[in-house]
Amino acid sequence: MGRELQFEIFRYNPQTPEVEPRMQTYTLEETPNMTLFIALNRIREEQDPSLIFDFCCRAGICGACAMVINGRPGLACQTKTKDQSGTITLHPLPVYKLIGDLSVDTGVWFREMYEKTESWIHTSKAFDPAKPEERMDNKTAEEIYELERCIECGCCVAACGTARLRDDFLGAVALNRIARFHVDPRDERSDAQFFELVGNDAGVFGCMGLLACEDVCPKNLPLQNQLGFLRRKMGITAIKQLFRR
Amino acid sequence: MQTFYSDLLVIGAGLAGERVAVEAAENGFNVICLSIVPARRSHSSAAQGGMQAALGNCAMGEGDNSDVHFGDTVKGSDWGCDQEVARLFADAAPIEMRRLAHWGVPWNRVVPGQSFYFKGGQKFEKYEKPEKEGLITARAFGGTAKWRTCYTSDGTGHAVMCTMDNRCAELGINVVDRKEAIALLHDGETCMGAVVRCLRTGKLETYLAKATAICTGGFGRIYKATTNAVICDGGGHIAALDTGLVPLGNPEAIQFHPTGIVPTDILVTEGCRGDGGTLLDVNEERFMHIYEPDKAELASRDVVSRWMTHHMREGKGVKSSYGEHLWLDIRHLGDHHISTKLREVDEICHHFLGVDPRTELIPVRPTQHYTMAGIRTNKDGAAYGLKGLFSAGEAACWDMHGFNRLGGNSLAETVVAGGIIGAKIVEFLMGYETRFKTEVITQQCKAQEQRIKDLISGKNGNENVYDVRNDMQEALMKGCFVFRNGPDLEETVQTLEKALERSARVGLHSDGAGANHELAAALKIRGQVKLALCIATAALTRTESRGSHNREDFPERNDRDWLTRTLAYWPDDNASKPDLKYEDSSQIFEIPPGDRGYGGGSIIPADEEMVAERTVKKQ
């Protein structure tokens, strides 16, 4: 016999506003290697088919199932129940718009972020199918990939003090995105152009340095290093621009 | 009901869908992409290993070219593929990889000098030429003659997906997430778009388009044990099959991956074996080299899966509370390799097994992985049966994979086929005008609204959708897995027919409001059982063994009778079985049917005259 687990789950469906937000309790017997993916699906299929939550790859690769687990943002699929106490409290991520219960709208938020950061390679070169690829140092390729590992789960933003205070804060994920293009030699944007995108309180200078983003990142991305690096770069760029005036 | 118009409607925003969309948008067409999840969460992003393309830059890829890639693909398919398509693919793949590099994919590059690699647990040395420094490098994968798999560490799918989605953002393509197409709009001749359920509000919407492309990936979720994401549930296939006009190609061709971890069936990449990982049995001894002396762990997936199952049947499996399994050993690859090139594997072992692959073995067994089956299209990606309907990627049976896909060819197919078929869609759209028949549209939308009302009200009955799904999944595991035989398949068909009857009586146990999941499941369960029945009946009818389709009672590959592709139609909703028709696998042979060179088994040869007639030399 496994433990009897108690789940305290936030419930609210914006499509039925007459039913007020509340916490609901479910109990489930723990089985070996149980994750929140297994547990939540069992609750929905055996106890309450109205429960709303998101999973996609269920393997820690896609970032769909981020939620607040016992007060801390994390991926539900890779949270093992055996690492939690007998009572597991689940809330949806803050900051993002609620779709229902544990599901939030990260898609729209991230789409806006791509547009604000112009999240693509800016190059004046055209692709020539007849030519071999442009060469790149393998180390550089690995450095870029290191920053591209972000799965856009949204945990860093949900854990961010500034993002909770101001709607326009881009968050660690966006600054990491900028850093990714900054190290990429294919992107021809200058520091001054990057400054235009993130050289303000909504960008690099808004961070209060609480470090929660890096603490909760399920991919262990070096978010603080990137922020520090960008801040220094953007600071220098700002000073240069002052003198140019 | 809200209505949206575009030139091209792409259903599915994974790599294939977005690549098609990019091609059309670059040519000035207005495109809408629909996706159940934010595009970057698509299952494409889970592909760890890499993409095959014959660039021939690295030392072990020297001398590679598209002919060799083509040959491997045809052999891998067990001569089940369309050779014209495999040729289009192999020729275009290198260009497409370079294009991806131009768009921003951080491919791993050639590092000159001496380095080491592992094969079959042994250490070997290689030397990368200085003149190749910085070009796209490659790694080994199963079933290939050369190292040909381009990669970015072990997050290839993720990295390419990011780049492709960036490209969509740059072009301003309207990628709309949390939208699920539940039916195609058509008048029996022309496809006009789709009826779509918004997964934010639960409301129905209409998307009208001159061309529609289904790029919804595979449907592994109809199996109990699968590596697929939960969204790979056959939605696109069901919409196509429900028209009664569009057939499913080769439904019996389902691939099982040798290394799904036990018990959660999460995939660890073939890169593990490509990089020199070995399979061990209960005695911690290697066994693949006994069955396949030459290729060993690097034989194609169907072969490795079969020998693993065989070895477990011989009593060499490891007993566990989740059934028997074998071991994957990557300990000898060392900390640096595991923590960089196989980091996802490291994380999966840590998070889902509590195992450190540097010092411990990984429990693995064959698991459903890929559907070679799919919406049958011609070589332009145009679906059979409906004008204006296209399909690309895993969702399609374009048919470069035949009866077994090689590792690294699926991710490559998404972008290569997406590019080729995208260009064909552009040709189709040039100067094309159409009329949307509002009466047909209104009628079909109403029918969908009624379906939802009936499910919510319980008008048809109160069968639990999850129970029906469970019966279907168990039935496929029993009869349509790695090994198949007549009696088991017959039983499976019977079980599935019962499940089909029950699927008509499903009723919701919740209110179905908003982003309700039970409603989504209920809307597709009947179609899923139909897909399952297509697999089972086609597998029962195909009395031979080819690629991943392995009949214990018909062990030969029978080219005399079965050098064919199955076309499964679902004639109308009241039918209890699909109509099976057949067409020739390939109109031409650049490589006439022959031995794959691995996997054993004998061949009943095809008619020599027919083969001679169709055999062509490459121009």
PDB file of N, CA and C in Angstrom, chain B residues 342-426:
ATOM      1  N   LEU B 342      24.690  14.124 -24.552  1.00  0.00           N
ATOM      2  CA  LEU B 342      23.523  13.303 -24.178  1.00  0.00           C
ATOM      3  C   LEU B 342      22.859  13.870 -22.918  1.00  0.00           C
ATOM      4  N   ARG B 343      22.846  15.192 -22.829  1.00  0.00           N
ATOM      5  CA  ARG B 343      22.344  15.805 -21.604  1.00  0.00           C
ATOM      6  C   ARG B 343      20.865  15.518 -21.347  1.00  0.00           C
ATOM      7  N   GLU B 344      20.056  15.533 -22.422  1.00  0.00           N
ATOM      8  CA  GLU B 344      18.630  15.245 -22.236  1.00  0.00           C
ATOM      9  C   GLU B 344      18.447  13.848 -21.645  1.00  0.00           C
ATOM     10  N   VAL B 345      19.274  12.925 -22.130  1.00  0.00           N
ATOM     11  CA  VAL B 345      19.205  11.557 -21.624  1.00  0.00           C
ATOM     12  C   VAL B 345      19.538  11.555 -20.134  1.00  0.00           C
ATOM     13  N   ASP B 346      20.577  12.298 -19.797  1.00  0.00           N
ATOM     14  CA  ASP B 346      21.006  12.430 -18.412  1.00  0.00           C
ATOM     15  C   ASP B 346      19.848  12.956 -17.553  1.00  0.00           C
ATOM     16  N   GLU B 347      19.187  14.009 -18.062  1.00  0.00           N
ATOM     17  CA  GLU B 347      18.089  14.611 -17.311  1.00  0.00           C
ATOM     18  C   GLU B 347      16.903  13.650 -17.176  1.00  0.00           C
ATOM     19  N   ILE B 348      16.589  12.968 -18.273  1.00  0.00           N
ATOM     20  CA  ILE B 348      15.467  12.014 -18.233  1.00  0.00           C
ATOM     21  C   ILE B 348      15.756  10.922 -17.202  1.00  0.00           C
ATOM     22  N   CYS B 349      16.984  10.396 -17.222  1.00  0.00           N
ATOM     23  CA  CYS B 349      17.357   9.357 -16.255  1.00  0.00           C
ATOM     24  C   CYS B 349      17.221   9.880 -14.836  1.00  0.00           C
ATOM     25  N   HIS B 350      17.657  11.089 -14.630  1.00  0.00           N
ATOM     26  CA  HIS B 350      17.629  11.683 -13.299  1.00  0.00           C
ATOM     27  C   HIS B 350      16.199  11.922 -12.834  1.00  0.00           C
ATOM     28  N   HIS B 351      15.394  12.593 -13.698  1.00  0.00           N
ATOM     29  CA  HIS B 351      14.061  13.017 -13.267  1.00  0.00           C
ATOM     30  C   HIS B 351      13.036  11.894 -13.246  1.00  0.00           C
ATOM     31  N   PHE B 352      13.142  10.963 -14.177  1.00  0.00           N
ATOM     32  CA  PHE B 352      12.063   9.993 -14.306  1.00  0.00           C
ATOM     33  C   PHE B 352      12.436   8.597 -13.821  1.00  0.00           C
ATOM     34  N   LEU B 353      13.723   8.372 -13.582  1.00  0.00           N
ATOM     35  CA  LEU B 353      14.135   7.053 -13.112  1.00  0.00           C
ATOM     36  C   LEU B 353      14.928   7.117 -11.804  1.00  0.00           C
ATOM     37  N   GLY B 354      15.505   8.275 -11.513  1.00  0.00           N
ATOM     38  CA  GLY B 354      16.391   8.365 -10.363  1.00  0.00           C
ATOM     39  C   GLY B 354      17.672   7.572 -10.587  1.00  0.00           C
ATOM     40  N   VAL B 355      18.121   7.563 -11.859  1.00  0.00           N
ATOM     41  CA  VAL B 355      19.298   6.769 -12.235  1.00  0.00           C
ATOM     42  C   VAL B 355      20.388   7.712 -12.755  1.00  0.00           C
ATOM     43  N   ASP B 356      21.654   7.445 -12.385  1.00  0.00           N
ATOM     44  CA  ASP B 356      22.769   8.203 -12.953  1.00  0.00           C
ATOM     45  C   ASP B 356      23.408   7.355 -14.060  1.00  0.00           C
ATOM     46  N   PRO B 357      23.228   7.764 -15.334  1.00  0.00           N
ATOM     47  CA  PRO B 357      23.701   6.904 -16.435  1.00  0.00           C
ATOM     48  C   PRO B 357      25.226   6.791 -16.508  1.00  0.00           C
ATOM     49  N   ARG B 358      25.947   7.577 -15.715  1.00  0.00           N
ATOM     50  CA  ARG B 358      27.419   7.443 -15.682  1.00  0.00           C
ATOM     51  C   ARG B 358      27.830   6.178 -14.948  1.00  0.00           C
ATOM     52  N   THR B 359      26.994   5.791 -13.975  1.00  0.00           N
ATOM     53  CA  THR B 359      27.357   4.639 -13.150  1.00  0.00           C
ATOM     54  C   THR B 359      26.308   3.533 -13.161  1.00  0.00           C
ATOM     55  N   GLU B 360      25.105   3.855 -13.681  1.00  0.00           N
ATOM     56  CA  GLU B 360      24.042   2.856 -13.613  1.00  0.00           C
ATOM     57  C   GLU B 360      23.477   2.564 -15.001  1.00  0.00           C
ATOM     58  N   LEU B 361      22.800   1.430 -15.104  1.00  0.00           N
ATOM     59  CA  LEU B 361      22.183   1.028 -16.363  1.00  0.00           C
ATOM     60  C   LEU B 361      20.785   1.615 -16.479  1.00  0.00           C
ATOM     61  N   ILE B 362      20.345   1.811 -17.731  1.00  0.00           N
ATOM     62  CA  ILE B 362      19.033   2.402 -17.984  1.00  0.00           C
ATOM     63  C   ILE B 362      18.068   1.294 -18.411  1.00  0.00           C
ATOM     64  N   PRO B 363      16.929   1.127 -17.721  1.00  0.00           N
ATOM     65  CA  PRO B 363      15.973   0.090 -18.127  1.00  0.00           C
ATOM     66  C   PRO B 363      15.194   0.517 -19.375  1.00  0.00           C
ATOM     67  N   VAL B 364      15.242  -0.305 -20.414  1.00  0.00           N
ATOM     68  CA  VAL B 364      14.569   0.046 -21.679  1.00  0.00           C
ATOM     69  C   VAL B 364      13.820  -1.143 -22.259  1.00  0.00           C
ATOM     70  N   ARG B 365      12.828  -0.842 -23.091  1.00  0.00           N
ATOM     71  CA  ARG B 365      12.138  -1.868 -23.874  1.00  0.00           C
ATOM     72  C   ARG B 365      11.484  -1.198 -25.080  1.00  0.00           C
ATOM     73  N   PRO B 366      11.154  -1.983 -26.118  1.00  0.00           N
ATOM     74  CA  PRO B 366      10.531  -1.382 -27.298  1.00  0.00           C
ATOM     75  C   PRO B 366       9.173  -0.773 -26.955  1.00  0.00           C
ATOM     76  N   THR B 367       8.909   0.381 -27.542  1.00  0.00           N
ATOM     77  CA  THR B 367       7.704   1.154 -27.271  1.00  0.00           C
ATOM     78  C   THR B 367       7.224   1.766 -28.581  1.00  0.00           C
ATOM     79  N   GLN B 368       5.915   1.926 -28.750  1.00  0.00           N
ATOM     80  CA  GLN B 368       5.414   2.570 -29.976  1.00  0.00           C
ATOM     81  C   GLN B 368       6.091   3.926 -30.125  1.00  0.00           C
ATOM     82  N   HIS B 369       6.482   4.259 -31.356  1.00  0.00           N
ATOM     83  CA  HIS B 369       7.257   5.481 -31.511  1.00  0.00           C
ATOM     84  C   HIS B 369       6.839   6.346 -32.693  1.00  0.00           C
ATOM     85  N   TYR B 370       6.592   5.734 -33.843  1.00  0.00           N
ATOM     86  CA  TYR B 370       6.398   6.536 -35.052  1.00  0.00           C
ATOM     87  C   TYR B 370       5.338   5.888 -35.923  1.00  0.00           C
ATOM     88  N   THR B 371       4.552   6.725 -36.599  1.00  0.00           N
ATOM     89  CA  THR B 371       3.583   6.164 -37.537  1.00  0.00           C
ATOM     90  C   THR B 371       4.036   6.458 -38.961  1.00  0.00           C
ATOM     91  N   MET B 372       4.536   5.404 -39.616  1.00  0.00           N
ATOM     92  CA  MET B 372       4.804   5.529 -41.053  1.00  0.00           C
ATOM     93  C   MET B 372       3.459   5.678 -41.761  1.00  0.00           C
ATOM     94  N   ALA B 373       2.423   5.116 -41.097  1.00  0.00           N
ATOM     95  CA  ALA B 373       1.053   5.286 -41.574  1.00  0.00           C
ATOM     96  C   ALA B 373       0.716   6.767 -41.628  1.00  0.00           C
ATOM     97  N   GLY B 374      -0.203   7.132 -42.529  1.00  0.00           N
ATOM     98  CA  GLY B 374      -0.598   8.533 -42.550  1.00  0.00           C
ATOM     99  C   GLY B 374      -1.521   8.862 -43.695  1.00  0.00           C
ATOM    100  N   ILE B 375      -1.901  10.130 -43.758  1.00  0.00           N
ATOM    101  CA  ILE B 375      -2.795  10.592 -44.810  1.00  0.00           C
ATOM    102  C   ILE B 375      -2.077  10.402 -46.143  1.00  0.00           C
ATOM    103  N   ARG B 376      -2.655   9.586 -47.011  1.00  0.00           N
ATOM    104  CA  ARG B 376      -1.961   9.260 -48.251  1.00  0.00           C
ATOM    105  C   ARG B 376      -1.956  10.462 -49.196  1.00  0.00           C
ATOM    106  N   THR B 377      -0.763  10.824 -49.608  1.00  0.00           N
ATOM    107  CA  THR B 377      -0.618  11.929 -50.562  1.00  0.00           C
ATOM    108  C   THR B 377       0.172  11.431 -51.764  1.00  0.00           C
ATOM    109  N   ASN B 378       0.131  12.206 -52.838  1.00  0.00           N
ATOM    110  CA  ASN B 378       1.033  11.919 -53.951  1.00  0.00           C
ATOM    111  C   ASN B 378       2.379  12.586 -53.678  1.00  0.00           C
ATOM    112  N   LYS B 379       3.280  12.549 -54.644  1.00  0.00           N
ATOM    113  CA  LYS B 379       4.624  13.071 -54.346  1.00  0.00           C
ATOM    114  C   LYS B 379       4.646  14.590 -54.178  1.00  0.00           C
ATOM    115  N   ASP B 380       3.564  15.260 -54.572  1.00  0.00           N
ATOM    116  CA  ASP B 380       3.462  16.707 -54.339  1.00  0.00           C
ATOM    117  C   ASP B 380       2.874  17.029 -52.973  1.00  0.00           C
ATOM    118  N   GLY B 381       2.537  15.998 -52.215  1.00  0.00           N
ATOM    119  CA  GLY B 381       1.939  16.237 -50.902  1.00  0.00           C
ATOM    120  C   GLY B 381       0.445  16.462 -50.962  1.00  0.00           C
ATOM    121  N   ALA B 382      -0.166  16.291 -52.138  1.00  0.00           N
ATOM    122  CA  ALA B 382      -1.616  16.469 -52.277  1.00  0.00           C
ATOM    123  C   ALA B 382      -2.318  15.198 -51.835  1.00  0.00           C
ATOM    124  N   ALA B 383      -3.283  15.352 -50.924  1.00  0.00           N
ATOM    125  CA  ALA B 383      -3.991  14.184 -50.401  1.00  0.00           C
ATOM    126  C   ALA B 383      -4.839  13.550 -51.490  1.00  0.00           C
ATOM    127  N   TYR B 384      -4.954  12.230 -51.438  1.00  0.00           N
ATOM    128  CA  TYR B 384      -5.876  11.533 -52.326  1.00  0.00           C
ATOM    129  C   TYR B 384      -7.295  11.953 -51.943  1.00  0.00           C
ATOM    130  N   GLY B 385      -8.157  12.123 -52.931  1.00  0.00           N
ATOM    131  CA  GLY B 385      -9.591  12.215 -52.636  1.00  0.00           C
ATOM    132  C   GLY B 385     -10.193  13.600 -52.539  1.00  0.00           C
ATOM    133  N   LEU B 386      -9.413  14.611 -52.147  1.00  0.00           N
ATOM    134  CA  LEU B 386      -9.979  15.953 -52.025  1.00  0.00           C
ATOM    135  C   LEU B 386      -9.039  16.997 -52.606  1.00  0.00           C
ATOM    136  N   LYS B 387      -9.554  17.818 -53.486  1.00  0.00           N
ATOM    137  CA  LYS B 387      -8.753  18.909 -54.050  1.00  0.00           C
ATOM    138  C   LYS B 387      -8.502  19.968 -52.972  1.00  0.00           C
ATOM    139  N   GLY B 388      -7.304  20.515 -52.981  1.00  0.00           N
ATOM    140  CA  GLY B 388      -7.000  21.582 -52.025  1.00  0.00           C
ATOM    141  C   GLY B 388      -6.579  21.081 -50.661  1.00  0.00           C
ATOM    142  N   LEU B 389      -6.489  19.761 -50.504  1.00  0.00           N
ATOM    143  CA  LEU B 389      -6.031  19.210 -49.223  1.00  0.00           C
ATOM    144  C   LEU B 389      -4.629  18.636 -49.389  1.00  0.00           C
ATOM    145  N   PHE B 390      -3.749  19.020 -48.483  1.00  0.00           N
ATOM    146  CA  PHE B 390      -2.362  18.559 -48.520  1.00  0.00           C
ATOM    147  C   PHE B 390      -1.987  17.996 -47.151  1.00  0.00           C
ATOM    148  N   SER B 391      -0.869  17.307 -47.118  1.00  0.00           N
ATOM    149  CA  SER B 391      -0.385  16.829 -45.828  1.00  0.00           C
ATOM    150  C   SER B 391       1.124  16.667 -45.907  1.00  0.00           C
ATOM    151  N   ALA B 392       1.800  16.945 -44.783  1.00  0.00           N
ATOM    152  CA  ALA B 392       3.264  16.806 -44.754  1.00  0.00           C
ATOM    153  C   ALA B 392       3.715  16.372 -43.375  1.00  0.00           C
ATOM    154  N   GLY B 393       4.900  15.757 -43.335  1.00  0.00           N
ATOM    155  CA  GLY B 393       5.477  15.329 -42.061  1.00  0.00           C
ATOM    156  C   GLY B 393       4.943  13.973 -41.644  1.00  0.00           C
ATOM    157  N   GLU B 394       5.014  13.696 -40.343  1.00  0.00           N
ATOM    158  CA  GLU B 394       4.607  12.377 -39.859  1.00  0.00           C
ATOM    159  C   GLU B 394       3.134  12.113 -40.131  1.00  0.00           C
ATOM    160  N   ALA B 395       2.322  13.176 -40.190  1.00  0.00           N
ATOM    161  CA  ALA B 395       0.886  13.001 -40.446  1.00  0.00           C
ATOM    162  C   ALA B 395       0.641  12.353 -41.799  1.00  0.00           C
ATOM    163  N   ALA B 396       1.552  12.560 -42.727  1.00  0.00           N
ATOM    164  CA  ALA B 396       1.341  12.114 -44.105  1.00  0.00           C
ATOM    165  C   ALA B 396       1.964  10.755 -44.369  1.00  0.00           C
ATOM    166  N   CYS B 397       1.398  10.048 -45.326  1.00  0.00           N
ATOM    167  CA  CYS B 397       2.086   8.909 -45.927  1.00  0.00           C
ATOM    168  C   CYS B 397       2.482   9.391 -47.320  1.00  0.00           C
ATOM    169  N   TRP B 398       3.511  10.212 -47.358  1.00  0.00           N
ATOM    170  CA  TRP B 398       4.086  10.788 -48.588  1.00  0.00           C
ATOM    171  C   TRP B 398       4.828   9.675 -49.269  1.00  0.00           C
ATOM    172  N   ASP B 399       5.344   8.980 -48.432  1.00  0.00           N
ATOM    173  CA  ASP B 399       5.916   7.663 -48.378  1.00  0.00           C
ATOM    174  C   ASP B 399       7.373   7.534 -48.779  1.00  0.00           C
ATOM    175  N   MET B 400       8.196   8.185 -47.972  1.00  0.00           N
ATOM    176  CA  MET B 400       9.635   7.941 -48.100  1.00  0.00           C
ATOM    177  C   MET B 400      10.111   6.933 -47.055  1.00  0.00           C
ATOM    178  N   HIS B 401       9.211   6.539 -46.115  1.00  0.00           N
ATOM    179  CA  HIS B 401       9.649   5.645 -45.038  1.00  0.00           C
ATOM    180  C   HIS B 401       9.227   4.191 -45.249  1.00  0.00           C
ATOM    181  N   GLY B 402       8.239   3.965 -46.113  1.00  0.00           N
ATOM    182  CA  GLY B 402       7.782   2.608 -46.348  1.00  0.00           C
ATOM    183  C   GLY B 402       7.391   1.927 -45.052  1.00  0.00           C
ATOM    184  N   PHE B 403       7.994   0.759 -44.792  1.00  0.00           N
ATOM    185  CA  PHE B 403       7.595  -0.011 -43.610  1.00  0.00           C
ATOM    186  C   PHE B 403       8.539   0.153 -42.435  1.00  0.00           C
ATOM    187  N   ASN B 404       9.569   0.944 -42.611  1.00  0.00           N
ATOM    188  CA  ASN B 404      10.382   1.293 -41.449  1.00  0.00           C
ATOM    189  C   ASN B 404      11.162   2.556 -41.742  1.00  0.00           C
ATOM    190  N   ARG B 405      11.039   3.510 -40.832  1.00  0.00           N
ATOM    191  CA  ARG B 405      11.760   4.763 -40.986  1.00  0.00           C
ATOM    192  C   ARG B 405      13.090   4.670 -40.270  1.00  0.00           C
ATOM    193  N   LEU B 406      14.105   5.228 -40.878  1.00  0.00           N
ATOM    194  CA  LEU B 406      15.413   5.276 -40.232  1.00  0.00           C
ATOM    195  C   LEU B 406      15.468   6.448 -39.254  1.00  0.00           C
ATOM    196  N   GLY B 407      16.186   6.241 -38.157  1.00  0.00           N
ATOM    197  CA  GLY B 407      16.378   7.317 -37.185  1.00  0.00           C
ATOM    198  C   GLY B 407      16.989   8.515 -37.886  1.00  0.00           C
ATOM    199  N   GLY B 408      16.561   9.705 -37.530  1.00  0.00           N
ATOM    200  CA  GLY B 408      17.117  10.908 -38.148  1.00  0.00           C
ATOM    201  C   GLY B 408      16.445  11.277 -39.458  1.00  0.00           C
ATOM    202  N   ASN B 409      15.628  10.364 -40.009  1.00  0.00           N
ATOM    203  CA  ASN B 409      14.917  10.680 -41.247  1.00  0.00           C
ATOM    204  C   ASN B 409      13.574  11.358 -40.985  1.00  0.00           C
ATOM    205  N   SER B 410      13.049  11.250 -39.769  1.00  0.00           N
ATOM    206  CA  SER B 410      11.732  11.856 -39.523  1.00  0.00           C
ATOM    207  C   SER B 410      11.870  13.353 -39.347  1.00  0.00           C
ATOM    208  N   LEU B 411      12.826  13.746 -38.493  1.00  0.00           N
ATOM    209  CA  LEU B 411      13.018  15.168 -38.255  1.00  0.00           C
ATOM    210  C   LEU B 411      13.459  15.834 -39.558  1.00  0.00           C
ATOM    211  N   ALA B 412      14.310  15.142 -40.307  1.00  0.00           N
ATOM    212  CA  ALA B 412      14.716  15.680 -41.601  1.00  0.00           C
ATOM    213  C   ALA B 412      13.508  15.785 -42.527  1.00  0.00           C
ATOM    214  N   GLU B 413      12.639  14.775 -42.494  1.00  0.00           N
ATOM    215  CA  GLU B 413      11.469  14.806 -43.376  1.00  0.00           C
ATOM    216  C   GLU B 413      10.603  16.037 -43.097  1.00  0.00           C
ATOM    217  N   THR B 414      10.441  16.374 -41.806  1.00  0.00           N
ATOM    218  CA  THR B 414       9.548  17.489 -41.494  1.00  0.00           C
ATOM    219  C   THR B 414       9.922  18.737 -42.287  1.00  0.00           C
ATOM    220  N   VAL B 415      11.191  19.107 -42.244  1.00  0.00           N
ATOM    221  CA  VAL B 415      11.573  20.349 -42.921  1.00  0.00           C
ATOM    222  C   VAL B 415      11.789  20.163 -44.418  1.00  0.00           C
ATOM    223  N   VAL B 416      12.341  18.999 -44.800  1.00  0.00           N
ATOM    224  CA  VAL B 416      12.601  18.792 -46.233  1.00  0.00           C
ATOM    225  C   VAL B 416      11.270  18.672 -46.983  1.00  0.00           C
ATOM    226  N   ALA B 417      10.374  17.810 -46.461  1.00  0.00           N
ATOM    227  CA  ALA B 417       9.067  17.660 -47.097  1.00  0.00           C
ATOM    228  C   ALA B 417       8.281  18.955 -46.984  1.00  0.00           C
ATOM    229  N   GLY B 418       8.394  19.602 -45.823  1.00  0.00           N
ATOM    230  CA  GLY B 418       7.691  20.880 -45.653  1.00  0.00           C
ATOM    231  C   GLY B 418       8.091  21.876 -46.731  1.00  0.00           C
ATOM    232  N   GLY B 419       9.385  21.912 -47.062  1.00  0.00           N
ATOM    233  CA  GLY B 419       9.876  22.811 -48.102  1.00  0.00           C
ATOM    234  C   GLY B 419       9.362  22.419 -49.479  1.00  0.00           C
ATOM    235  N   ILE B 420       9.479  21.111 -49.786  1.00  0.00           N
ATOM    236  CA  ILE B 420       9.072  20.629 -51.113  1.00  0.00           C
ATOM    237  C   ILE B 420       7.557  20.790 -51.295  1.00  0.00           C
ATOM    238  N   ILE B 421       6.802  20.334 -50.302  1.00  0.00           N
ATOM    239  CA  ILE B 421       5.341  20.372 -50.415  1.00  0.00           C
ATOM    240  C   ILE B 421       4.840  21.818 -50.306  1.00  0.00           C
ATOM    241  N   GLY B 422       5.516  22.610 -49.468  1.00  0.00           N
ATOM    242  CA  GLY B 422       5.185  24.042 -49.406  1.00  0.00           C
ATOM    243  C   GLY B 422       5.280  24.680 -50.787  1.00  0.00           C
ATOM    244  N   ALA B 423       6.352  24.330 -51.520  1.00  0.00           N
ATOM    245  CA  ALA B 423       6.531  24.889 -52.864  1.00  0.00           C
ATOM    246  C   ALA B 423       5.430  24.411 -53.813  1.00  0.00           C
ATOM    247  N   LYS B 424       5.011  23.150 -53.646  1.00  0.00           N
ATOM    248  CA  LYS B 424       3.920  22.617 -54.479  1.00  0.00           C
ATOM    249  C   LYS B 424       2.595  23.310 -54.141  1.00  0.00           C
ATOM    250  N   ILE B 425       2.404  23.625 -52.873  1.00  0.00           N
ATOM    251  CA  ILE B 425       1.182  24.342 -52.474  1.00  0.00           C
ATOM    252  C   ILE B 425       1.191  25.751 -53.083  1.00  0.00           C
ATOM    253  N   VAL B 426       2.370  26.358 -53.092  1.00  0.00           N
ATOM    254  CA  VAL B 426       2.500  27.678 -53.722  1.00  0.00           C
ATOM    255  C   VAL B 426       2.099  27.590 -55.200  1.00  0.00           C
TER     256      VAL B 426
END
